[in-house]
Tab-separated table of C-alpha atoms in Angstrom:
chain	number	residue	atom	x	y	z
G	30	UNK	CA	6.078	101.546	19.956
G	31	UNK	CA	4.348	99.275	22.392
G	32	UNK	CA	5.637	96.842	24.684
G	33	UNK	CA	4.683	93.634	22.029
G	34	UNK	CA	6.725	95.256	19.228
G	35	UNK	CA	9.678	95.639	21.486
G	36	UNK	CA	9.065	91.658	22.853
G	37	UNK	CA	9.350	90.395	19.284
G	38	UNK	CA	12.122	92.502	18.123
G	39	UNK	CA	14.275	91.030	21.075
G	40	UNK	CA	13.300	87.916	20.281
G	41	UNK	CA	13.832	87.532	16.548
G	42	UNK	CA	17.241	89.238	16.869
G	43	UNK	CA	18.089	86.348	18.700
G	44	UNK	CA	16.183	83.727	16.407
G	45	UNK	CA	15.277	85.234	12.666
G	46	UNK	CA	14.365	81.847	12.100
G	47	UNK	CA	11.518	81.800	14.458
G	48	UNK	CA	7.859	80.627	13.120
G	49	UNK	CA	4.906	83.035	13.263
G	50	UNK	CA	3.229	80.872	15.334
G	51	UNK	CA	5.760	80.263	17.754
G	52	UNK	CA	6.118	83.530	18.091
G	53	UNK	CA	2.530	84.436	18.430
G	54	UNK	CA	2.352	82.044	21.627
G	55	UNK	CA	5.640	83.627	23.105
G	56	UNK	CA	4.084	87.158	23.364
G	57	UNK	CA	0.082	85.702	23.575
G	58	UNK	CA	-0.871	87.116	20.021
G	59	UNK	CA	-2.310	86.224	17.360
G	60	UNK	CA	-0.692	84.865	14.373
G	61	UNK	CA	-2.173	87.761	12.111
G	62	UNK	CA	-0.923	90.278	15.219
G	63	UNK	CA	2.508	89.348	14.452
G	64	UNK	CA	2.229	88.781	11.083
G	65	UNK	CA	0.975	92.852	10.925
G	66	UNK	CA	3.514	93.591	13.732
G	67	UNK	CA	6.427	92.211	11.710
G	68	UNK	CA	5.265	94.469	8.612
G	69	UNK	CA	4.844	97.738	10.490
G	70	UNK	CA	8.455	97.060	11.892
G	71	UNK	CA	9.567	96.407	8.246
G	72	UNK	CA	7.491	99.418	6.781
G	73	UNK	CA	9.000	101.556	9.381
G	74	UNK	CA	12.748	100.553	8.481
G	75	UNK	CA	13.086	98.988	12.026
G	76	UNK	CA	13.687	95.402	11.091
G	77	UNK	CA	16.383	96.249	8.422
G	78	UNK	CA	17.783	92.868	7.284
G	79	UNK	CA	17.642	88.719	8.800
G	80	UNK	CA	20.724	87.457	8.606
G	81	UNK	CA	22.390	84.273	9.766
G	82	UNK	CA	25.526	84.333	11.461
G	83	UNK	CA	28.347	81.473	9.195
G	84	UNK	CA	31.415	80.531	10.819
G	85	UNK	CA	33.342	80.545	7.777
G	86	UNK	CA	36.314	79.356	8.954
G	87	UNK	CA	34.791	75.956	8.291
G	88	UNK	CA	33.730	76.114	4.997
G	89	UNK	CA	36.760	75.339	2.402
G	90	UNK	CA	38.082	77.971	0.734
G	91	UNK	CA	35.990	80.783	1.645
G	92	UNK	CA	37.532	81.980	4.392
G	93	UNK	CA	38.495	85.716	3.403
G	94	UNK	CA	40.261	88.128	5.600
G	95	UNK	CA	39.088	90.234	7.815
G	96	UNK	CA	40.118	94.343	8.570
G	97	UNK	CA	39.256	96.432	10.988
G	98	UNK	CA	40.286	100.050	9.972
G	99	UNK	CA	40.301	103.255	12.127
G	100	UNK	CA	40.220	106.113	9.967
G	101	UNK	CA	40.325	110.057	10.955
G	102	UNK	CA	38.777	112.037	8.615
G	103	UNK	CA	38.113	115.927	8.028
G	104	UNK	CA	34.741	116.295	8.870
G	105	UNK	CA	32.680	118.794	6.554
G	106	UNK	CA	31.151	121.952	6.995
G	107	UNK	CA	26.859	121.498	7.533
G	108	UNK	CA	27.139	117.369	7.066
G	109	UNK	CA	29.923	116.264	9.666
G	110	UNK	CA	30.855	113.086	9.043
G	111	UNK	CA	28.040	111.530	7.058
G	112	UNK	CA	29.035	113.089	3.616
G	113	UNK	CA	32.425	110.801	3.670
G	114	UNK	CA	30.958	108.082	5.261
G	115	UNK	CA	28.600	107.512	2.652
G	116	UNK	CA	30.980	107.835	0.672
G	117	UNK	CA	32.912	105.087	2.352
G	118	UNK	CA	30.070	102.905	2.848
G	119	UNK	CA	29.605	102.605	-0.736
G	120	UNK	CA	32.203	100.478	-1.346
G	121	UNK	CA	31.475	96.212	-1.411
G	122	UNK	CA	34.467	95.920	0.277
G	123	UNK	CA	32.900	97.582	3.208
G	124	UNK	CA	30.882	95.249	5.473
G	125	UNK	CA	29.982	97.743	8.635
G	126	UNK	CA	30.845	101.537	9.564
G	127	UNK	CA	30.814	103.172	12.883
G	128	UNK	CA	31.280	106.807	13.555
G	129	UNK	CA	33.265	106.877	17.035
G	130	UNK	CA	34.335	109.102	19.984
G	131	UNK	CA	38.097	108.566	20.673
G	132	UNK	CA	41.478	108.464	18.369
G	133	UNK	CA	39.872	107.693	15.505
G	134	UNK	CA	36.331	108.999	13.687
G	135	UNK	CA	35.354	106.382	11.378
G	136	UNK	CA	35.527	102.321	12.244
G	137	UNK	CA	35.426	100.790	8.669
G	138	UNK	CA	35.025	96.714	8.830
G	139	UNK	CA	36.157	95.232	5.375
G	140	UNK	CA	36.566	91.763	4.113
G	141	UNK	CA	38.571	90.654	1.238
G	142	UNK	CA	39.912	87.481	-0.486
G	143	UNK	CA	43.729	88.717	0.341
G	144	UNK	CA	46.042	90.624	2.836
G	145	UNK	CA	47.161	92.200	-0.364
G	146	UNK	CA	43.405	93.207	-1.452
G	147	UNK	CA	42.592	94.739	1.625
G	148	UNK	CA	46.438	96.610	1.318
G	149	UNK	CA	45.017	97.682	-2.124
G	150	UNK	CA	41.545	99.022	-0.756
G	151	UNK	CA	43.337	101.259	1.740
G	152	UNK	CA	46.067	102.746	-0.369
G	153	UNK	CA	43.886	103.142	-3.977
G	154	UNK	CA	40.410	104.061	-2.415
G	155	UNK	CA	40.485	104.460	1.094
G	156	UNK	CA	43.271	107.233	1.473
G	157	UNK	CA	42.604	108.942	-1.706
G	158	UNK	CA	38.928	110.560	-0.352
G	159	UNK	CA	40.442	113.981	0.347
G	160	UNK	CA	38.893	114.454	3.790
G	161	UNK	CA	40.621	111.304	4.806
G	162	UNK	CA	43.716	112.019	7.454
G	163	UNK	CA	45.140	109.063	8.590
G	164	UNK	CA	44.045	105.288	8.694
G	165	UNK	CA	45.705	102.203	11.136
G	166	UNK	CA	44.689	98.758	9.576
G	167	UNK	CA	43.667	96.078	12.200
G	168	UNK	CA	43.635	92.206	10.716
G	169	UNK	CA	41.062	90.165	12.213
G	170	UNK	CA	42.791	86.945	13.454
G	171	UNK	CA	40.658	84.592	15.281
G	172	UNK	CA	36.772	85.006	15.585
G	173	UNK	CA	35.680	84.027	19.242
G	174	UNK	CA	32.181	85.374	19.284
G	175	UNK	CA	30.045	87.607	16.573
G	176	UNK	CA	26.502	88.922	17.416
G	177	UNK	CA	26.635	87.463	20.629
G	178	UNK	CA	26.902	83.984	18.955
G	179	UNK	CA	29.849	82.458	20.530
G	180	UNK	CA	32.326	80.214	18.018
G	181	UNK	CA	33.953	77.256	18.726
G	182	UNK	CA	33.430	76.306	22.430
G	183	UNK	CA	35.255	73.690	23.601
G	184	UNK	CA	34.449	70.906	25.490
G	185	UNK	CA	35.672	70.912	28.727
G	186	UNK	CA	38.183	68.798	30.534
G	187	UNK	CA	35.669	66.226	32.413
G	188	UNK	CA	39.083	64.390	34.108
G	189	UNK	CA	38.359	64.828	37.715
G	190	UNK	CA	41.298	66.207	39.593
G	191	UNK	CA	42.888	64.459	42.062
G	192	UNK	CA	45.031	65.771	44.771
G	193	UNK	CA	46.890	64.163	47.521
């Protein structure tokens, strides 16, 4: 992968939302350049997905809850871990998982309506894969920043201090 290719994937992770030709005049190609750049990257499963990041918190009624799961697992013989984890990541209810090195094996992020629906994903599908050991449930509280977007900065105090 050259150098150009690498420029515009660091730049549209940080802006999906940037124009071709805006782009083109960042990295001093043509339009067509990126345009073919963009569908190699695609092609090649590279660029996977644009997304935006949506504070949710301020839309009404849609803010779900939020679980962070550690689960350790049995891996299997020949596939390791990826045989269950597929298996995990197959769920809706799952939104991201991470094999890890530490306690746990598996980092499962799921979102649900409910407390009690994300209670009812861990005890009726979760814990009932049979290579599945343990599991410690983490509820996301507050959201302070998400793909390095940060949420909710506040303005600061512009009061000037005075001191004797």
């Amino acid at each position: 992968m050259n150098e150009r290719a690498i420029e515009i994937l660091r730049i549209i992770e940080e802006n999906g939302r940037i124009t071709i030709p805006t782009l083109a005049k960042m990295v001093d190609v043509t339009e067509e350049e990126v345009k073919d750049i963009l569908q190699q990257l695609e092609d090649d499963k590279i660029i996977l997905s644009y997304s935006a990041v949506i504070d949710w918190s301020k839309v009404d009624q849609q803010e779900g809850v939020t679980a962070v799961i550690d689960v350790k697992v049995t891996p299997q013989r020949g596939v390791g871990f990826d045989q269950v984890a597929e298996r995990i990541y197959r769920f809706p209810e799952v939104k991201a998982l991470y094999l890890m090195s530490g306690a746990y094996d598996l980092s499962v992020v799921i979102e649900g309506k409910t407390m009690s629906e994300i209670a009812r994903f861990v005890s009726e599908k979760l814990s009932t894969i049979d290579t599945v050991i343990s599991t410690t449930t983490h509820f996301q509280l507050k959201k302070y920043k998400h793909d390095g977007v940060v949420f909710e900065q506040g303005e600061q105090d512009r009061r000037i201090v005075v001191t004797p």
